[in-house]
PDB file of C-alpha atoms in Angstrom:
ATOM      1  CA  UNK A   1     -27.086  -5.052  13.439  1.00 61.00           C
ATOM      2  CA  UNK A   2     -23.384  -6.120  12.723  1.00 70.00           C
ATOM      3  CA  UNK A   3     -21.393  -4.203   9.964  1.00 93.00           C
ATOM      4  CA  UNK A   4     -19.628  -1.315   9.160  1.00 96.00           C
ATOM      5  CA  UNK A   5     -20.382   2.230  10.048  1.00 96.00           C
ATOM      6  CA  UNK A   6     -18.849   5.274   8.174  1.00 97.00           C
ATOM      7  CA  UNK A   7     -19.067   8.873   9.005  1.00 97.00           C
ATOM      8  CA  UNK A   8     -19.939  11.177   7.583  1.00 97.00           C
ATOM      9  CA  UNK A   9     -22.328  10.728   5.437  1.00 96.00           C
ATOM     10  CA  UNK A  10     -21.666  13.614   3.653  1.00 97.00           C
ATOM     11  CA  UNK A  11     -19.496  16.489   3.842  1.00 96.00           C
ATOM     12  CA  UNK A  12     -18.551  19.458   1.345  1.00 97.00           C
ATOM     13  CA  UNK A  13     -14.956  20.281   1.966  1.00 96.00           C
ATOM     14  CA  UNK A  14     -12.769  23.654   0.925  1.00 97.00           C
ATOM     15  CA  UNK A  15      -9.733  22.559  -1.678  1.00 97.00           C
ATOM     16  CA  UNK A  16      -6.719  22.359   0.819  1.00 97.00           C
ATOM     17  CA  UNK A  17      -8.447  21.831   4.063  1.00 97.00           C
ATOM     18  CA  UNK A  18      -7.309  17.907   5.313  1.00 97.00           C
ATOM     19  CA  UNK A  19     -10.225  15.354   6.004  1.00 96.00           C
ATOM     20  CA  UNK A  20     -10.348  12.235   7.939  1.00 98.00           C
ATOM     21  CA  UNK A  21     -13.644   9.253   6.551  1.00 98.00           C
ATOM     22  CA  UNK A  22     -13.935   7.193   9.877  1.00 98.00           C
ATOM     23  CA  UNK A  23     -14.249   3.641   8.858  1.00 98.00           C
ATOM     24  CA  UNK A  24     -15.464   0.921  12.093  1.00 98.00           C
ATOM     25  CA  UNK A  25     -16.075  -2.713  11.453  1.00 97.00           C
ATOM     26  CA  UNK A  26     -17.922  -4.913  14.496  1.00 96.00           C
ATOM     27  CA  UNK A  27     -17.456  -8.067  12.867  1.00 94.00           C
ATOM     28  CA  UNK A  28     -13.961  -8.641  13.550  1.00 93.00           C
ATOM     29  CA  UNK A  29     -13.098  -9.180  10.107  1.00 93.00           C
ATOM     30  CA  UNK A  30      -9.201  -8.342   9.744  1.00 91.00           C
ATOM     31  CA  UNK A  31      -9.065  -7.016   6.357  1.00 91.00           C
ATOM     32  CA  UNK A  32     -10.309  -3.799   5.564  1.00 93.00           C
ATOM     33  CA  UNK A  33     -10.334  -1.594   2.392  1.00 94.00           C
ATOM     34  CA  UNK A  34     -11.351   1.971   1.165  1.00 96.00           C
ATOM     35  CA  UNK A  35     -13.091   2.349  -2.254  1.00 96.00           C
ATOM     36  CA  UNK A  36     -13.819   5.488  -4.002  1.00 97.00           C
ATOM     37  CA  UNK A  37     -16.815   5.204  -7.137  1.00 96.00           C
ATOM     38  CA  UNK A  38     -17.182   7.792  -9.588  1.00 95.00           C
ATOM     39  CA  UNK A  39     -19.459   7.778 -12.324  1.00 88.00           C
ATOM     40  CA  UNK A  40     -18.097   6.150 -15.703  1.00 84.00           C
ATOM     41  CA  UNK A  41     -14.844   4.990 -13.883  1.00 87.00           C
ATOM     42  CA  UNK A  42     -16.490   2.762 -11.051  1.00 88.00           C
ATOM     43  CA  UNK A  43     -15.117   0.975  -7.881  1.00 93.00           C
ATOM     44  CA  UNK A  44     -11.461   1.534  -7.501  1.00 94.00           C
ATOM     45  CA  UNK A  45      -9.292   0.268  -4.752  1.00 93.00           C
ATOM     46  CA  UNK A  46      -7.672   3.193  -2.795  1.00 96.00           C
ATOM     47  CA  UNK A  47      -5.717   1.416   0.271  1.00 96.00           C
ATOM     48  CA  UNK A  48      -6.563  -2.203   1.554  1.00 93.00           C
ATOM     49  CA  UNK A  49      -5.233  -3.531   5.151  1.00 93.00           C
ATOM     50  CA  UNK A  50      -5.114  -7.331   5.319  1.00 90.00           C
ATOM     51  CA  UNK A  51      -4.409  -7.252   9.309  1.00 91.00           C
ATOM     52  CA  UNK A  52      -4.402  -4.947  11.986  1.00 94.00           C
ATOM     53  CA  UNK A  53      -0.373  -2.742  11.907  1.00 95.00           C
ATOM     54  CA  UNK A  54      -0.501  -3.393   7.999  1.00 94.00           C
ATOM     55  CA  UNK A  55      -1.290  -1.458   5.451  1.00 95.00           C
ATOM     56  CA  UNK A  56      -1.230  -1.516   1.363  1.00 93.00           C
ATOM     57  CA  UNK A  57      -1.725   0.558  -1.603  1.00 94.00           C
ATOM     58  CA  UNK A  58      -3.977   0.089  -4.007  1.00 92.00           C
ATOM     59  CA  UNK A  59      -4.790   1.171  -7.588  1.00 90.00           C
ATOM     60  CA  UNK A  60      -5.882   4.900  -7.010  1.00 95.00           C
ATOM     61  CA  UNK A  61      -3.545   6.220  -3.299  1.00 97.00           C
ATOM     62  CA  UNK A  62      -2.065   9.496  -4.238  1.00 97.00           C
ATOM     63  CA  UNK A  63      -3.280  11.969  -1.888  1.00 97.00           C
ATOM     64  CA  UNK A  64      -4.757   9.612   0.640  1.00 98.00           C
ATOM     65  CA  UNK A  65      -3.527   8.084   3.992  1.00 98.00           C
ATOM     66  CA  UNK A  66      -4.524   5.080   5.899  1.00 98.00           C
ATOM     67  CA  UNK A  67      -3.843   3.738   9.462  1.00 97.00           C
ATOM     68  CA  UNK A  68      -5.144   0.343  11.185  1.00 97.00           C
ATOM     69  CA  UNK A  69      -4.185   0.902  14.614  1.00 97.00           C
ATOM     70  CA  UNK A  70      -6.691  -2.118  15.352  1.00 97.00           C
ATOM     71  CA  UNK A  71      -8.989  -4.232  14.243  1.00 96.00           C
ATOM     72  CA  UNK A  72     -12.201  -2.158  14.148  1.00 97.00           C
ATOM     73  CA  UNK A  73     -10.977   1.192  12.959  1.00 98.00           C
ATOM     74  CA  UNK A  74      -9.791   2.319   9.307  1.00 98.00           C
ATOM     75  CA  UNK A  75      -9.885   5.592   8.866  1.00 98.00           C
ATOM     76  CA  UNK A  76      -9.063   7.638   5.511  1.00 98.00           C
ATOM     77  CA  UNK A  77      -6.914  10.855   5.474  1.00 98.00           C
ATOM     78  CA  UNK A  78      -7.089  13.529   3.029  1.00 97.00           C
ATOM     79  CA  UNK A  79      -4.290  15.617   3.628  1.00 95.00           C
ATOM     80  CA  UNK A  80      -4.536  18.407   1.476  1.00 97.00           C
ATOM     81  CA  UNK A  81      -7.862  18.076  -0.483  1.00 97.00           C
ATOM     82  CA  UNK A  82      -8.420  18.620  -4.521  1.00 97.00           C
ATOM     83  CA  UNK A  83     -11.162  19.190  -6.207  1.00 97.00           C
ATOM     84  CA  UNK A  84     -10.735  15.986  -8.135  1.00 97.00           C
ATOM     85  CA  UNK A  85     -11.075  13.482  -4.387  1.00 98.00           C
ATOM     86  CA  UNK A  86     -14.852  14.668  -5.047  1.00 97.00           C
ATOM     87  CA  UNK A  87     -16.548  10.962  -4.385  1.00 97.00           C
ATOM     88  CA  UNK A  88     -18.237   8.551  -3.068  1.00 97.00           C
ATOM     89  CA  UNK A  89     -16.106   6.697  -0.262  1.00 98.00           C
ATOM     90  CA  UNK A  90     -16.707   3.007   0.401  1.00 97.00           C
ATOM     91  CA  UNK A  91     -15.391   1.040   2.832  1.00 97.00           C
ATOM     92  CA  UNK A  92     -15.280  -2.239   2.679  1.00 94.00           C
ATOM     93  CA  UNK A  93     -14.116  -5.708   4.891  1.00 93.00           C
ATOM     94  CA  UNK A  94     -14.146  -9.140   4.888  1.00 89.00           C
ATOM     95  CA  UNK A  95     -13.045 -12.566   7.325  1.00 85.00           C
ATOM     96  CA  UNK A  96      -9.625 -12.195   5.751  1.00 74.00           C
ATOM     97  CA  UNK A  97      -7.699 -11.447   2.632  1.00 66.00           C
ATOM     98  CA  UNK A  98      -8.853 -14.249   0.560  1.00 61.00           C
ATOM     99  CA  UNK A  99     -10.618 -13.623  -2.463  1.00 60.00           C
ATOM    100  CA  UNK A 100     -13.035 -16.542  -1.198  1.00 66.00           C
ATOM    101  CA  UNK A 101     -14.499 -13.777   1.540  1.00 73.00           C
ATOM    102  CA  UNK A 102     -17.429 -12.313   0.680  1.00 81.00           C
ATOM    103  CA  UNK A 103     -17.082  -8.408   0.900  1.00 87.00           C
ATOM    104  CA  UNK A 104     -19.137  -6.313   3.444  1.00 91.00           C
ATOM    105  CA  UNK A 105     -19.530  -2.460   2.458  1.00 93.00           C
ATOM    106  CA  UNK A 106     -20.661   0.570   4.633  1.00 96.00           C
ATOM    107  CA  UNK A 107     -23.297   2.688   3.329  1.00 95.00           C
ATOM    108  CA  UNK A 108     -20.970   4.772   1.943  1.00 96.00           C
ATOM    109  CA  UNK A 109     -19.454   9.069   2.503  1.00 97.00           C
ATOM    110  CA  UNK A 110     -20.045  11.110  -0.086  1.00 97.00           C
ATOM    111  CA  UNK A 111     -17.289  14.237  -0.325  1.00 98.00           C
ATOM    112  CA  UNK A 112     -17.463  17.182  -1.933  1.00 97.00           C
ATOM    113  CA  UNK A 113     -13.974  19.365  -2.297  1.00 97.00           C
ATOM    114  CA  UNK A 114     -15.199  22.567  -3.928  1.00 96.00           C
TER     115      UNK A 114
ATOM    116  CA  UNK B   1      -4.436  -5.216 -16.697  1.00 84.00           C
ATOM    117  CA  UNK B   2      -7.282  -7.353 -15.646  1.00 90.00           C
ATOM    118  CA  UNK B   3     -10.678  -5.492 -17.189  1.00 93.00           C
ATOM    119  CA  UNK B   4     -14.050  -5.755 -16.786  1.00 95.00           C
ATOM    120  CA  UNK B   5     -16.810  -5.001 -19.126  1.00 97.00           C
ATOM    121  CA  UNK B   6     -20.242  -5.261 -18.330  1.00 97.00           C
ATOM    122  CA  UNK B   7     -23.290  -5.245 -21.281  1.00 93.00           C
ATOM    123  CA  UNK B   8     -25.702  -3.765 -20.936  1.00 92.00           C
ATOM    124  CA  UNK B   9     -25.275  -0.587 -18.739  1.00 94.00           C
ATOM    125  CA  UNK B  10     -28.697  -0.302 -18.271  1.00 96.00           C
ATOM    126  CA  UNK B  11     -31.986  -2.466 -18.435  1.00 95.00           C
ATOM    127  CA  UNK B  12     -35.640  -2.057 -18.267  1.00 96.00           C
ATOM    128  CA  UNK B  13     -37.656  -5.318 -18.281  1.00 96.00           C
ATOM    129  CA  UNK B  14     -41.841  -5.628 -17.448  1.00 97.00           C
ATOM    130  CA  UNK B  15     -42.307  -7.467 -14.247  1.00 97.00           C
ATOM    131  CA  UNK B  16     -42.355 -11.051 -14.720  1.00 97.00           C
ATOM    132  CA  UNK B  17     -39.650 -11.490 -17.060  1.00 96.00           C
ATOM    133  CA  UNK B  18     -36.496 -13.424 -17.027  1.00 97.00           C
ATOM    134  CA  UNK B  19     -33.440 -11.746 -17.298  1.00 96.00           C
ATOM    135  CA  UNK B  20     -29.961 -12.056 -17.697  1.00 96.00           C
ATOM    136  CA  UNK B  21     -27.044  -9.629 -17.097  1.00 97.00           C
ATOM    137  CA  UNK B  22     -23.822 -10.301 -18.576  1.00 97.00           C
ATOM    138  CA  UNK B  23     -20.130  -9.521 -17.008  1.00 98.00           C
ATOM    139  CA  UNK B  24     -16.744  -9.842 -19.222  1.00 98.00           C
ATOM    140  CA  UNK B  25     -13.212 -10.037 -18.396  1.00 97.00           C
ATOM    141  CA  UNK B  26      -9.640 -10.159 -20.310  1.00 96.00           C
ATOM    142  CA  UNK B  27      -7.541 -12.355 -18.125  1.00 92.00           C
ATOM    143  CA  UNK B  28      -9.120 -15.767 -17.505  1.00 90.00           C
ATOM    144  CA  UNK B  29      -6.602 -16.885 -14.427  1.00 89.00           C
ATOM    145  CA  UNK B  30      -9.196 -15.578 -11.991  1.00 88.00           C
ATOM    146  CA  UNK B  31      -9.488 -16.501  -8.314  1.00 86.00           C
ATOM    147  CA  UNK B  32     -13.159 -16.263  -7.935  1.00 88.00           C
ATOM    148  CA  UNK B  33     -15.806 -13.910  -9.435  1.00 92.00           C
ATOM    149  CA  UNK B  34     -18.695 -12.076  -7.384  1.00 92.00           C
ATOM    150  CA  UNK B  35     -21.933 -10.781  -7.971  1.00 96.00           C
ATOM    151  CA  UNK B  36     -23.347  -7.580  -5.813  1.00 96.00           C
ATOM    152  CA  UNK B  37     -26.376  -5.460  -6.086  1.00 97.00           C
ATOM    153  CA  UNK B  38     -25.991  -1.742  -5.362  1.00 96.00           C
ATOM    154  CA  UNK B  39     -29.372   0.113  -4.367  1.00 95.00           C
ATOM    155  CA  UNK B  40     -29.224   3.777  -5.196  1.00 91.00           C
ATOM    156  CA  UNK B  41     -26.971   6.136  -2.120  1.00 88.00           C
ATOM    157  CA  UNK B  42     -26.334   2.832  -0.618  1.00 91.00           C
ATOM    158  CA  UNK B  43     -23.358   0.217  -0.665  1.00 92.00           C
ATOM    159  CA  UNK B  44     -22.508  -2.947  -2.266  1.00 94.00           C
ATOM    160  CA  UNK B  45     -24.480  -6.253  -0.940  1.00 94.00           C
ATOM    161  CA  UNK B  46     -22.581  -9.342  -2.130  1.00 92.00           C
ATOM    162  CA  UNK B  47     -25.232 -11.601  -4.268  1.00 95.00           C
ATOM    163  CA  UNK B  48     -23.136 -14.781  -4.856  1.00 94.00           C
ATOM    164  CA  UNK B  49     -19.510 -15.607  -5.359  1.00 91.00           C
ATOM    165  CA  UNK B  50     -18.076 -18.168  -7.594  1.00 92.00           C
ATOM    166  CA  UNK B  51     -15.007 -20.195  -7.663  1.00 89.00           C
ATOM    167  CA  UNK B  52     -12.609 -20.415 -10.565  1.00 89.00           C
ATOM    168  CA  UNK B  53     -13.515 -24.352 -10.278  1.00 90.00           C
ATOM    169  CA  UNK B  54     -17.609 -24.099 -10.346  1.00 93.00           C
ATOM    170  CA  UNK B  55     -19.760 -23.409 -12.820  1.00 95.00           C
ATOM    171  CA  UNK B  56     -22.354 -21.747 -11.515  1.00 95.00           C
ATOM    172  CA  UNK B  57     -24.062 -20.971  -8.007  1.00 95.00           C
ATOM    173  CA  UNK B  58     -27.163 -20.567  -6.949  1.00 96.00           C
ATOM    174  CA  UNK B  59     -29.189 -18.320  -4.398  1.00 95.00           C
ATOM    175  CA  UNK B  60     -33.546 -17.988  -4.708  1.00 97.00           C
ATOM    176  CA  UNK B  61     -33.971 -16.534  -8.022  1.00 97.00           C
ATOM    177  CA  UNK B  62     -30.558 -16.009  -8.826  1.00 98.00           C
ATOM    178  CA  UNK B  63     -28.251 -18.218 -10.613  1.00 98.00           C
ATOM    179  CA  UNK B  64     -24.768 -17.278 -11.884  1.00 97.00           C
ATOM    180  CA  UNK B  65     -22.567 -18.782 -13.987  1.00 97.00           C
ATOM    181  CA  UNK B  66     -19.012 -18.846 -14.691  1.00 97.00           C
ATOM    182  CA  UNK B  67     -17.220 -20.070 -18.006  1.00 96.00           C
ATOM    183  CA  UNK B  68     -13.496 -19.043 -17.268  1.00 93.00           C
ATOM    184  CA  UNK B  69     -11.942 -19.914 -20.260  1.00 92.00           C
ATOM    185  CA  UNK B  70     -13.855 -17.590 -22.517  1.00 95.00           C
ATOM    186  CA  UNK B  71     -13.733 -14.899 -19.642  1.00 96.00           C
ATOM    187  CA  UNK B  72     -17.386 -14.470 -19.150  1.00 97.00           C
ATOM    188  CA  UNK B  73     -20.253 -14.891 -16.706  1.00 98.00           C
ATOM    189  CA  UNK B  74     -23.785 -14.454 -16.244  1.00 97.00           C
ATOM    190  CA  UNK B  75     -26.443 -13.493 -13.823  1.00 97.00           C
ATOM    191  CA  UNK B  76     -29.808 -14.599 -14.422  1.00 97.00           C
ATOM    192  CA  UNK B  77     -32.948 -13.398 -12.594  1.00 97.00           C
ATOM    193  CA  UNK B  78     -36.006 -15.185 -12.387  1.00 98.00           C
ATOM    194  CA  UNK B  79     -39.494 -13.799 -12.516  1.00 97.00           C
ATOM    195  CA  UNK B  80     -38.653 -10.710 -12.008  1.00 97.00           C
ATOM    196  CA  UNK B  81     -39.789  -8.079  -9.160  1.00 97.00           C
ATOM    197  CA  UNK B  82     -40.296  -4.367  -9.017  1.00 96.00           C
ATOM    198  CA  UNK B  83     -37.295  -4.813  -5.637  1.00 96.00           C
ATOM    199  CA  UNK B  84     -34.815  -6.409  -8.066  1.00 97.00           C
ATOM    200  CA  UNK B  85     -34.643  -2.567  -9.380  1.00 97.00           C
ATOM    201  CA  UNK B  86     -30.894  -2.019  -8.652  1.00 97.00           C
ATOM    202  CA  UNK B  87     -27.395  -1.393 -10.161  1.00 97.00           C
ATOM    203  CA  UNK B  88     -26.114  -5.261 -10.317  1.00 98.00           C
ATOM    204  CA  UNK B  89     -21.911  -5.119 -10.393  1.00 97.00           C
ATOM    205  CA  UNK B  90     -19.617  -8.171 -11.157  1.00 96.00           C
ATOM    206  CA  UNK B  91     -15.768  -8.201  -9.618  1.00 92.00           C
ATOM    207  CA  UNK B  92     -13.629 -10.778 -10.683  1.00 91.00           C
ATOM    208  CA  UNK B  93     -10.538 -11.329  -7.854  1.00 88.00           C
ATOM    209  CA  UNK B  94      -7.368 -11.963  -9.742  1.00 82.00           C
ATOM    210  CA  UNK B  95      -5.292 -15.620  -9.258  1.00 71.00           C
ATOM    211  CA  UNK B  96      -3.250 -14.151  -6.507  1.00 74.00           C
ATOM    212  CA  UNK B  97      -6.784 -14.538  -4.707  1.00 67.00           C
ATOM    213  CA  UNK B  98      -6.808 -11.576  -2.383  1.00 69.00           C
ATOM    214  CA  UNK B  99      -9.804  -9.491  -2.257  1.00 66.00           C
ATOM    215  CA  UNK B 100      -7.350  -6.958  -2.785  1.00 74.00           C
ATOM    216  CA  UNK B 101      -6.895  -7.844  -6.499  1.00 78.00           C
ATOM    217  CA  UNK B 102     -10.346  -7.347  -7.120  1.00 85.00           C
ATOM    218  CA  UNK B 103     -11.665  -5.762 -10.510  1.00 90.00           C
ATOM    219  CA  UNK B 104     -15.087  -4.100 -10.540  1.00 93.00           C
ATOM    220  CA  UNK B 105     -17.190  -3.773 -13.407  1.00 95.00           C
ATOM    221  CA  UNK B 106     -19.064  -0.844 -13.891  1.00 95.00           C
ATOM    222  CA  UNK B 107     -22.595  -2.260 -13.523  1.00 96.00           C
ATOM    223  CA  UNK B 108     -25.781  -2.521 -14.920  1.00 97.00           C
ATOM    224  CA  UNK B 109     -28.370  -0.372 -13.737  1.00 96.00           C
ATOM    225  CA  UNK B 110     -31.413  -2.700 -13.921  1.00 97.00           C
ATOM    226  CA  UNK B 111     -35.369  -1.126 -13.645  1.00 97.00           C
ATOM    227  CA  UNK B 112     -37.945  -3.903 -13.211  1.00 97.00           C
ATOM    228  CA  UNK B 113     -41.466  -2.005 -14.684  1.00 96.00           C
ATOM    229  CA  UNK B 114     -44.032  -2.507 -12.712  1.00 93.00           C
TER     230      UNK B 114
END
């Protein structure tokens, strides 16, 4: 089935240690995004890539990293972890950048930085 | 700062009934406005999306509307089913139309009593 795969699904993480979400799209969509949902606060935008070489910030990006090296892959970084990046990780995609594009999401990577 | 308030946060209806679930936002020069349904551990699935120039769109038992100028919509369920038991978010995209400029609500977590 076409979509987006995200690994892992889970992972508990020490405060410090780096971390990379792995983010692959089959649908050639070209723009890609990484959510993060806490409870109270909701869906915020962490880094968005409209097209493959290009990437953006979005509302929440301190201490994360993003790289589209092509059109399938978007993975996350986590350089230095704190305990505060515990959350659920979505990535997202859609045909392009428009608004008019309905949204695909992966099933999701829930991190804990203890 | 384009918010988005939805009322109620949660919902528990017999099965049968109709519902509705309500979304708010503050800035009415919106691109489009989307409906999704999040199952519990799982991601987003887009429901419908609306245009700033409809009304209202349509899918089964769904049927959302859209009145931009007072900055709300609606989602209304139809003889509700025990599977409509969900957390039902609303994103408005803002009028640069990117899905990059989208604002999530924070959902409403909807149980449908069997």
């Amino acid at each position: 089935t076409a979509g987006i795969t995200q690994a892992p699904t889970s992972q508990i993480l020490a405060a410090g240690r780096s971390m990379t979400l792995r983010c692959t799209q089959d649908m050639r969509h070209n723009a890609m995004y990484w959510y993060r949902q806490d409870l109270g606060l909701g869906l915020r935008l962490i880094h968005y890539s409209n097209t493959a070489g290009t990437t953006g910030k979005g509302e929440v990006p301190d201490g994360y990293s993003v790289s589209r090296a092509n059109t399938d892959d978007f993975p996350l970084t986590l350089a230095s972890a704190v305990p505060s990046q515990t959350s659920v990780y979505f990535c997202a995609s859609s045909y392009d950048r428009a608004g008019a594009n309905v949204l695909t999401f992966g099933a999701g990577s829930r991190l804990t930085v203890l | 700062k384009q918010e988005v308030t939805q009322i109620p946060a949660a919902l528990s209806v017999p099965e049968g009934e109709n519902l509705v679930l309500n979304c708010s936002f503050t800035d009415s020069a919106i691109y489009n406005l989307q409906w999704f349904r999040q199952d519990p551990g799982k991601g987003l699935t887009s429901l419908l999306l609306i245009q700033s120039s409809q009304r209202e769109q349509t899918s089964g038992r769904l049927n959302a509307s859209l009145d931009k100028s007072s900055g709300r919509s609606t989602l209304y369920i139809a003889a509700s089913q025990p599977g409509d038991s969900a957390t039902y978010l609303c994103a408005v995209s803002d009028s640069g139309g990117g899905a990059d400029g989208l604002t999530f609500g924070k959902g409403t977590h909807l149980i449908i009593q069997p």
